[in-house]
């Protein structure tokens, strides 16, 4: 079974500064997807960024970028020019690419424990 | 179009009672997922539907939990004989199909068992 670990329960950053959230995972699979989700107090999970394991290039989405180290099984999120609206709980998640004969596995997301990000004005 | 909706937003029930939580996925999405998020934790997978059938129910914690999706659209998560430990936010997500399509989440139902 896959596991996802976020070792930083809380992080804070000054507005306009850069912050990095850490995530490590454990898997024996070679093909998979990694995600960062944002969950504001409204509870709605919002996809921030996605990385395919077979791609060596790190994914970027505007102010959000990742540092994907496949050998180290590390997947950190960097938020540049932090804004007040970035304050939220951030979850790292894993999704297998493998499909079982019934094509049932490989669809679920496995989440880490989350990191609460505070942005200070 | 509309996103994933869940009703009720909040539900308070007494220990031992039966509850139903509803999820309306995005129109046309064939895959539907239920997750449970306990306080201070990340969501945990419960069950996955592809169409009308439960393709993977291995995350359901015990036989008090059951979910249906009779017409391949709306899904209902049913919990019998609720216990205080069932208190959590229940999240629903839908996607266009199997991997690698993105899962879109609803706002969740906060269940409190007193």
PDB file of C-alpha atoms in Angstrom:
ATOM      1  CA  UNK A   1       0.000   0.000   0.000  1.00  0.00           C
ATOM      2  CA  UNK A   2       1.086   3.505  -0.680  1.00  0.00           C
ATOM      3  CA  UNK A   3       1.629   6.059   2.058  1.00  0.00           C
ATOM      4  CA  UNK A   4       2.010   9.822   1.936  1.00  0.00           C
ATOM      5  CA  UNK A   5       3.696  11.821   4.690  1.00  0.00           C
ATOM      6  CA  UNK A   6       3.640  15.546   5.328  1.00  0.00           C
ATOM      7  CA  UNK A   7       5.971  16.313   8.205  1.00  0.00           C
ATOM      8  CA  UNK A   8       5.026  19.982   8.621  1.00  0.00           C
ATOM      9  CA  UNK A   9       1.669  20.338  10.403  1.00  0.00           C
ATOM     10  CA  UNK A  10       1.903  24.148  10.181  1.00  0.00           C
ATOM     11  CA  UNK A  11       3.830  26.663   8.127  1.00  0.00           C
ATOM     12  CA  UNK A  12       3.714  30.425   7.899  1.00  0.00           C
ATOM     13  CA  UNK A  13       4.968  32.905   5.339  1.00  0.00           C
ATOM     14  CA  UNK A  14       4.969  36.650   4.889  1.00  0.00           C
ATOM     15  CA  UNK A  15       2.895  38.035   2.076  1.00  0.00           C
ATOM     16  CA  UNK A  16       4.913  38.243  -1.178  1.00  0.00           C
ATOM     17  CA  UNK A  17       7.521  35.804   0.131  1.00  0.00           C
ATOM     18  CA  UNK A  18       8.174  32.220  -0.956  1.00  0.00           C
ATOM     19  CA  UNK A  19       7.337  29.100   1.026  1.00  0.00           C
ATOM     20  CA  UNK A  20       7.998  25.408   0.419  1.00  0.00           C
ATOM     21  CA  UNK A  21       5.774  22.609   1.702  1.00  0.00           C
ATOM     22  CA  UNK A  22       7.275  19.137   2.003  1.00  0.00           C
ATOM     23  CA  UNK A  23       5.843  15.763   1.073  1.00  0.00           C
ATOM     24  CA  UNK A  24       7.323  12.289   0.926  1.00  0.00           C
ATOM     25  CA  UNK A  25       5.652   9.098  -0.207  1.00  0.00           C
ATOM     26  CA  UNK A  26       6.285   5.413  -0.290  1.00  0.00           C
ATOM     27  CA  UNK A  27       5.409   3.149  -3.192  1.00  0.00           C
ATOM     28  CA  UNK A  28       6.736   0.176  -5.085  1.00  0.00           C
ATOM     29  CA  UNK A  29       5.116   1.297  -8.322  1.00  0.00           C
ATOM     30  CA  UNK A  30       6.940   3.034 -11.126  1.00  0.00           C
ATOM     31  CA  UNK A  31       4.014   4.842 -12.724  1.00  0.00           C
ATOM     32  CA  UNK A  32       1.832   7.137 -10.655  1.00  0.00           C
ATOM     33  CA  UNK A  33       0.556  10.661 -10.235  1.00  0.00           C
ATOM     34  CA  UNK A  34       1.183  13.144  -7.471  1.00  0.00           C
ATOM     35  CA  UNK A  35      -1.009  16.084  -6.562  1.00  0.00           C
ATOM     36  CA  UNK A  36      -1.196  19.063  -4.288  1.00  0.00           C
ATOM     37  CA  UNK A  37      -4.677  20.039  -3.169  1.00  0.00           C
ATOM     38  CA  UNK A  38      -5.722  23.166  -1.309  1.00  0.00           C
ATOM     39  CA  UNK A  39      -8.563  23.069   1.215  1.00  0.00           C
ATOM     40  CA  UNK A  40      -9.795  26.444   2.484  1.00  0.00           C
ATOM     41  CA  UNK A  41     -12.233  26.716   5.409  1.00  0.00           C
ATOM     42  CA  UNK A  42     -15.082  26.149   2.952  1.00  0.00           C
ATOM     43  CA  UNK A  43     -13.886  22.495   2.903  1.00  0.00           C
ATOM     44  CA  UNK A  44     -13.831  22.271  -0.884  1.00  0.00           C
ATOM     45  CA  UNK A  45     -10.686  20.523  -2.120  1.00  0.00           C
ATOM     46  CA  UNK A  46      -9.132  22.417  -5.011  1.00  0.00           C
ATOM     47  CA  UNK A  47      -6.451  20.953  -7.244  1.00  0.00           C
ATOM     48  CA  UNK A  48      -3.346  23.133  -7.229  1.00  0.00           C
ATOM     49  CA  UNK A  49      -0.905  21.145  -9.340  1.00  0.00           C
ATOM     50  CA  UNK A  50      -0.327  17.665 -10.751  1.00  0.00           C
ATOM     51  CA  UNK A  51       2.823  15.736 -11.597  1.00  0.00           C
ATOM     52  CA  UNK A  52       3.102  12.567 -13.677  1.00  0.00           C
ATOM     53  CA  UNK A  53       5.869  10.327 -12.395  1.00  0.00           C
ATOM     54  CA  UNK A  54       7.124   9.476 -15.878  1.00  0.00           C
ATOM     55  CA  UNK A  55       7.813  13.147 -16.591  1.00  0.00           C
ATOM     56  CA  UNK A  56      11.180  14.383 -15.444  1.00  0.00           C
ATOM     57  CA  UNK A  57      10.225  18.018 -15.828  1.00  0.00           C
ATOM     58  CA  UNK A  58       8.775  19.610 -12.727  1.00  0.00           C
ATOM     59  CA  UNK A  59       5.215  20.869 -13.096  1.00  0.00           C
ATOM     60  CA  UNK A  60       4.463  24.577 -12.730  1.00  0.00           C
ATOM     61  CA  UNK A  61       1.197  26.494 -12.517  1.00  0.00           C
ATOM     62  CA  UNK A  62       1.703  30.236 -12.304  1.00  0.00           C
ATOM     63  CA  UNK A  63       3.055  30.929  -8.786  1.00  0.00           C
ATOM     64  CA  UNK A  64       3.015  27.243  -7.854  1.00  0.00           C
ATOM     65  CA  UNK A  65       5.767  24.807  -8.744  1.00  0.00           C
ATOM     66  CA  UNK A  66       6.955  21.438  -7.527  1.00  0.00           C
ATOM     67  CA  UNK A  67      10.300  19.810  -6.897  1.00  0.00           C
ATOM     68  CA  UNK A  68       9.778  16.154  -7.820  1.00  0.00           C
ATOM     69  CA  UNK A  69      12.607  13.835  -6.797  1.00  0.00           C
ATOM     70  CA  UNK A  70      11.510  10.369  -7.879  1.00  0.00           C
ATOM     71  CA  UNK A  71      14.472   8.460  -6.473  1.00  0.00           C
ATOM     72  CA  UNK A  72      14.068  10.156  -3.112  1.00  0.00           C
ATOM     73  CA  UNK A  73      10.254   9.837  -3.289  1.00  0.00           C
ATOM     74  CA  UNK A  74       9.919  13.498  -2.484  1.00  0.00           C
ATOM     75  CA  UNK A  75       7.384  15.965  -3.862  1.00  0.00           C
ATOM     76  CA  UNK A  76       7.547  19.486  -2.448  1.00  0.00           C
ATOM     77  CA  UNK A  77       5.376  22.460  -3.352  1.00  0.00           C
ATOM     78  CA  UNK A  78       6.816  25.934  -3.735  1.00  0.00           C
ATOM     79  CA  UNK A  79       4.524  28.929  -3.565  1.00  0.00           C
ATOM     80  CA  UNK A  80       6.079  32.134  -4.843  1.00  0.00           C
ATOM     81  CA  UNK A  81       4.848  35.663  -4.155  1.00  0.00           C
ATOM     82  CA  UNK A  82       2.488  34.342  -1.459  1.00  0.00           C
ATOM     83  CA  UNK A  83      -0.909  35.988  -1.271  1.00  0.00           C
ATOM     84  CA  UNK A  84      -3.422  36.185   1.566  1.00  0.00           C
ATOM     85  CA  UNK A  85      -5.742  33.967  -0.456  1.00  0.00           C
ATOM     86  CA  UNK A  86      -3.166  31.176  -0.375  1.00  0.00           C
ATOM     87  CA  UNK A  87      -3.879  30.588   3.313  1.00  0.00           C
ATOM     88  CA  UNK A  88      -5.424  27.145   3.608  1.00  0.00           C
ATOM     89  CA  UNK A  89      -4.722  23.517   4.439  1.00  0.00           C
ATOM     90  CA  UNK A  90      -2.579  21.887   1.768  1.00  0.00           C
ATOM     91  CA  UNK A  91      -2.657  18.173   1.081  1.00  0.00           C
ATOM     92  CA  UNK A  92      -0.239  16.081  -0.891  1.00  0.00           C
ATOM     93  CA  UNK A  93      -1.861  13.102  -2.628  1.00  0.00           C
ATOM     94  CA  UNK A  94      -0.823  10.003  -4.554  1.00  0.00           C
ATOM     95  CA  UNK A  95      -2.671   8.143  -7.263  1.00  0.00           C
ATOM     96  CA  UNK A  96      -1.526   4.927  -8.872  1.00  0.00           C
ATOM     97  CA  UNK A  97      -1.405   4.534 -12.612  1.00  0.00           C
ATOM     98  CA  UNK A  98      -1.675   0.786 -12.335  1.00  0.00           C
ATOM     99  CA  UNK A  99      -4.921  -0.826 -13.373  1.00  0.00           C
ATOM    100  CA  UNK A 100      -5.882  -4.186 -11.933  1.00  0.00           C
ATOM    101  CA  UNK A 101      -7.588  -6.768 -14.157  1.00  0.00           C
ATOM    102  CA  UNK A 102     -10.891  -5.367 -12.970  1.00  0.00           C
ATOM    103  CA  UNK A 103      -9.623  -1.844 -13.527  1.00  0.00           C
ATOM    104  CA  UNK A 104     -10.689  -0.949 -10.039  1.00  0.00           C
ATOM    105  CA  UNK A 105      -7.438   0.025  -8.434  1.00  0.00           C
ATOM    106  CA  UNK A 106      -5.457   3.037  -9.402  1.00  0.00           C
ATOM    107  CA  UNK A 107      -8.358   5.417  -9.058  1.00  0.00           C
ATOM    108  CA  UNK A 108      -8.347   6.313  -5.384  1.00  0.00           C
ATOM    109  CA  UNK A 109      -6.353   9.205  -3.989  1.00  0.00           C
ATOM    110  CA  UNK A 110      -4.143   8.607  -0.953  1.00  0.00           C
ATOM    111  CA  UNK A 111      -3.664  11.806   1.031  1.00  0.00           C
ATOM    112  CA  UNK A 112      -1.092  13.017   3.515  1.00  0.00           C
ATOM    113  CA  UNK A 113      -1.990  14.533   6.868  1.00  0.00           C
ATOM    114  CA  UNK A 114      -1.940  18.093   5.583  1.00  0.00           C
ATOM    115  CA  UNK A 115      -0.008  21.302   6.240  1.00  0.00           C
ATOM    116  CA  UNK A 116      -1.831  24.381   7.510  1.00  0.00           C
ATOM    117  CA  UNK A 117      -0.403  27.424   5.733  1.00  0.00           C
ATOM    118  CA  UNK A 118      -0.773  30.875   7.281  1.00  0.00           C
ATOM    119  CA  UNK A 119       0.020  33.973   5.239  1.00  0.00           C
ATOM    120  CA  UNK A 120       0.907  37.027   7.296  1.00  0.00           C
ATOM    121  CA  UNK A 121       0.235  40.524   5.886  1.00  0.00           C
TER     122      UNK A 121
ATOM    123  CA  UNK B   1     -21.781  24.041 -15.320  1.00  0.00           C
ATOM    124  CA  UNK B   2     -22.479  23.272 -11.693  1.00  0.00           C
ATOM    125  CA  UNK B   3     -19.883  21.550  -9.595  1.00  0.00           C
ATOM    126  CA  UNK B   4     -20.290  18.602  -7.272  1.00  0.00           C
ATOM    127  CA  UNK B   5     -22.955  19.271  -4.678  1.00  0.00           C
ATOM    128  CA  UNK B   6     -23.566  17.499  -1.390  1.00  0.00           C
ATOM    129  CA  UNK B   7     -26.514  17.590   0.942  1.00  0.00           C
ATOM    130  CA  UNK B   8     -26.958  18.251   3.739  1.00  0.00           C
ATOM    131  CA  UNK B   9     -24.083  20.581   4.476  1.00  0.00           C
ATOM    132  CA  UNK B  10     -24.225  19.638   8.123  1.00  0.00           C
ATOM    133  CA  UNK B  11     -25.941  16.778   9.883  1.00  0.00           C
ATOM    134  CA  UNK B  12     -26.256  16.212  13.612  1.00  0.00           C
ATOM    135  CA  UNK B  13     -27.622  12.872  14.731  1.00  0.00           C
ATOM    136  CA  UNK B  14     -27.812  10.811  17.866  1.00  0.00           C
ATOM    137  CA  UNK B  15     -25.771   7.700  18.424  1.00  0.00           C
ATOM    138  CA  UNK B  16     -27.514   4.672  17.023  1.00  0.00           C
ATOM    139  CA  UNK B  17     -29.513   6.528  14.379  1.00  0.00           C
ATOM    140  CA  UNK B  18     -29.447   5.971  10.618  1.00  0.00           C
ATOM    141  CA  UNK B  19     -28.228   8.715   8.257  1.00  0.00           C
ATOM    142  CA  UNK B  20     -28.082   9.251   4.518  1.00  0.00           C
ATOM    143  CA  UNK B  21     -25.680  11.620   2.816  1.00  0.00           C
ATOM    144  CA  UNK B  22     -26.269  12.629  -0.789  1.00  0.00           C
ATOM    145  CA  UNK B  23     -23.866  13.502  -3.583  1.00  0.00           C
ATOM    146  CA  UNK B  24     -24.748  15.043  -6.962  1.00  0.00           C
ATOM    147  CA  UNK B  25     -21.768  14.705  -9.295  1.00  0.00           C
ATOM    148  CA  UNK B  26     -20.918  16.890 -12.239  1.00  0.00           C
ATOM    149  CA  UNK B  27     -23.206  16.039 -15.134  1.00  0.00           C
ATOM    150  CA  UNK B  28     -21.669  13.409 -17.394  1.00  0.00           C
ATOM    151  CA  UNK B  29     -19.056  12.230 -14.907  1.00  0.00           C
ATOM    152  CA  UNK B  30     -19.069   8.455 -14.792  1.00  0.00           C
ATOM    153  CA  UNK B  31     -16.762   8.004 -11.816  1.00  0.00           C
ATOM    154  CA  UNK B  32     -17.772   8.934  -8.275  1.00  0.00           C
ATOM    155  CA  UNK B  33     -15.784   8.673  -5.044  1.00  0.00           C
ATOM    156  CA  UNK B  34     -16.540   8.979  -1.365  1.00  0.00           C
ATOM    157  CA  UNK B  35     -13.874   9.982   1.149  1.00  0.00           C
ATOM    158  CA  UNK B  36     -14.016  10.527   4.914  1.00  0.00           C
ATOM    159  CA  UNK B  37     -12.006  13.279   6.574  1.00  0.00           C
ATOM    160  CA  UNK B  38     -11.623  13.143  10.332  1.00  0.00           C
ATOM    161  CA  UNK B  39     -10.663  16.277  12.227  1.00  0.00           C
ATOM    162  CA  UNK B  40      -7.081  17.298  11.523  1.00  0.00           C
ATOM    163  CA  UNK B  41      -6.511  14.478   9.046  1.00  0.00           C
ATOM    164  CA  UNK B  42      -6.354  14.033   5.312  1.00  0.00           C
ATOM    165  CA  UNK B  43      -9.284  12.451   3.479  1.00  0.00           C
ATOM    166  CA  UNK B  44      -9.450   8.661   3.446  1.00  0.00           C
ATOM    167  CA  UNK B  45     -10.944   6.683   0.595  1.00  0.00           C
ATOM    168  CA  UNK B  46     -14.219   4.875   1.217  1.00  0.00           C
ATOM    169  CA  UNK B  47     -15.706   3.712  -2.083  1.00  0.00           C
ATOM    170  CA  UNK B  48     -15.493   4.262  -5.827  1.00  0.00           C
ATOM    171  CA  UNK B  49     -18.269   3.895  -8.414  1.00  0.00           C
ATOM    172  CA  UNK B  50     -17.781   3.505 -12.126  1.00  0.00           C
ATOM    173  CA  UNK B  51     -21.267   4.002 -13.523  1.00  0.00           C
ATOM    174  CA  UNK B  52     -23.824   2.245 -11.340  1.00  0.00           C
ATOM    175  CA  UNK B  53     -21.531  -0.364  -9.859  1.00  0.00           C
ATOM    176  CA  UNK B  54     -19.218  -0.110  -6.883  1.00  0.00           C
ATOM    177  CA  UNK B  55     -15.863  -0.810  -8.528  1.00  0.00           C
ATOM    178  CA  UNK B  56     -13.927  -0.612  -5.264  1.00  0.00           C
ATOM    179  CA  UNK B  57     -15.515  -0.600  -1.811  1.00  0.00           C
ATOM    180  CA  UNK B  58     -12.439  -1.701   0.076  1.00  0.00           C
ATOM    181  CA  UNK B  59     -12.281   1.531   2.056  1.00  0.00           C
ATOM    182  CA  UNK B  60     -15.616   1.105   3.805  1.00  0.00           C
ATOM    183  CA  UNK B  61     -14.724   0.628   7.495  1.00  0.00           C
ATOM    184  CA  UNK B  62     -17.416  -1.936   8.355  1.00  0.00           C
ATOM    185  CA  UNK B  63     -20.813  -3.237   7.313  1.00  0.00           C
ATOM    186  CA  UNK B  64     -22.635  -0.288   8.856  1.00  0.00           C
ATOM    187  CA  UNK B  65     -21.527   1.730   5.843  1.00  0.00           C
ATOM    188  CA  UNK B  66     -23.150   1.266   2.475  1.00  0.00           C
ATOM    189  CA  UNK B  67     -23.386   3.369  -0.681  1.00  0.00           C
ATOM    190  CA  UNK B  68     -25.510   3.216  -3.804  1.00  0.00           C
ATOM    191  CA  UNK B  69     -25.631   4.893  -7.181  1.00  0.00           C
ATOM    192  CA  UNK B  70     -28.681   3.322  -8.831  1.00  0.00           C
ATOM    193  CA  UNK B  71     -28.834   5.387 -12.011  1.00  0.00           C
ATOM    194  CA  UNK B  72     -25.185   6.171 -12.440  1.00  0.00           C
ATOM    195  CA  UNK B  73     -25.530   9.760 -11.320  1.00  0.00           C
ATOM    196  CA  UNK B  74     -26.573  10.698  -7.764  1.00  0.00           C
ATOM    197  CA  UNK B  75     -25.045   8.643  -4.978  1.00  0.00           C
ATOM    198  CA  UNK B  76     -26.156   8.119  -1.393  1.00  0.00           C
ATOM    199  CA  UNK B  77     -23.866   7.088   1.441  1.00  0.00           C
ATOM    200  CA  UNK B  78     -25.793   5.297   4.154  1.00  0.00           C
ATOM    201  CA  UNK B  79     -24.619   4.781   7.704  1.00  0.00           C
ATOM    202  CA  UNK B  80     -26.524   2.517  10.073  1.00  0.00           C
ATOM    203  CA  UNK B  81     -26.352   2.535  13.867  1.00  0.00           C
ATOM    204  CA  UNK B  82     -24.129   5.593  13.899  1.00  0.00           C
ATOM    205  CA  UNK B  83     -21.329   5.824  16.439  1.00  0.00           C
ATOM    206  CA  UNK B  84     -19.506   8.867  17.793  1.00  0.00           C
ATOM    207  CA  UNK B  85     -16.424   7.751  15.889  1.00  0.00           C
ATOM    208  CA  UNK B  86     -18.317   8.257  12.632  1.00  0.00           C
ATOM    209  CA  UNK B  87     -18.203  12.020  13.181  1.00  0.00           C
ATOM    210  CA  UNK B  88     -16.247  13.486  10.278  1.00  0.00           C
ATOM    211  CA  UNK B  89     -16.569  15.396   7.035  1.00  0.00           C
ATOM    212  CA  UNK B  90     -17.715  13.141   4.212  1.00  0.00           C
ATOM    213  CA  UNK B  91     -16.405  14.296   0.845  1.00  0.00           C
ATOM    214  CA  UNK B  92     -17.662  13.275  -2.548  1.00  0.00           C
ATOM    215  CA  UNK B  93     -15.724  13.650  -5.796  1.00  0.00           C
ATOM    216  CA  UNK B  94     -16.461  12.886  -9.418  1.00  0.00           C
ATOM    217  CA  UNK B  95     -14.410  12.539 -12.573  1.00  0.00           C
ATOM    218  CA  UNK B  96     -14.984  11.924 -16.247  1.00  0.00           C
ATOM    219  CA  UNK B  97     -13.726   8.395 -16.009  1.00  0.00           C
ATOM    220  CA  UNK B  98     -10.823   6.392 -14.783  1.00  0.00           C
ATOM    221  CA  UNK B  99      -7.319   7.743 -14.433  1.00  0.00           C
ATOM    222  CA  UNK B 100      -5.883  10.134 -15.249  1.00  0.00           C
ATOM    223  CA  UNK B 101      -8.906  12.372 -15.118  1.00  0.00           C
ATOM    224  CA  UNK B 102      -8.997  14.931 -12.322  1.00  0.00           C
ATOM    225  CA  UNK B 103     -11.327  14.365  -9.388  1.00  0.00           C
ATOM    226  CA  UNK B 104     -13.559  17.337  -8.616  1.00  0.00           C
ATOM    227  CA  UNK B 105     -14.634  17.566  -5.003  1.00  0.00           C
ATOM    228  CA  UNK B 106     -17.830  18.745  -3.395  1.00  0.00           C
ATOM    229  CA  UNK B 107     -17.942  20.873  -0.227  1.00  0.00           C
ATOM    230  CA  UNK B 108     -18.602  17.860   1.963  1.00  0.00           C
ATOM    231  CA  UNK B 109     -21.131  16.979   4.642  1.00  0.00           C
ATOM    232  CA  UNK B 110     -20.072  17.471   8.230  1.00  0.00           C
ATOM    233  CA  UNK B 111     -21.587  14.651  10.269  1.00  0.00           C
ATOM    234  CA  UNK B 112     -21.702  14.984  14.036  1.00  0.00           C
ATOM    235  CA  UNK B 113     -22.862  12.036  16.112  1.00  0.00           C
ATOM    236  CA  UNK B 114     -23.814  12.992  19.666  1.00  0.00           C
TER     237      UNK B 114
END
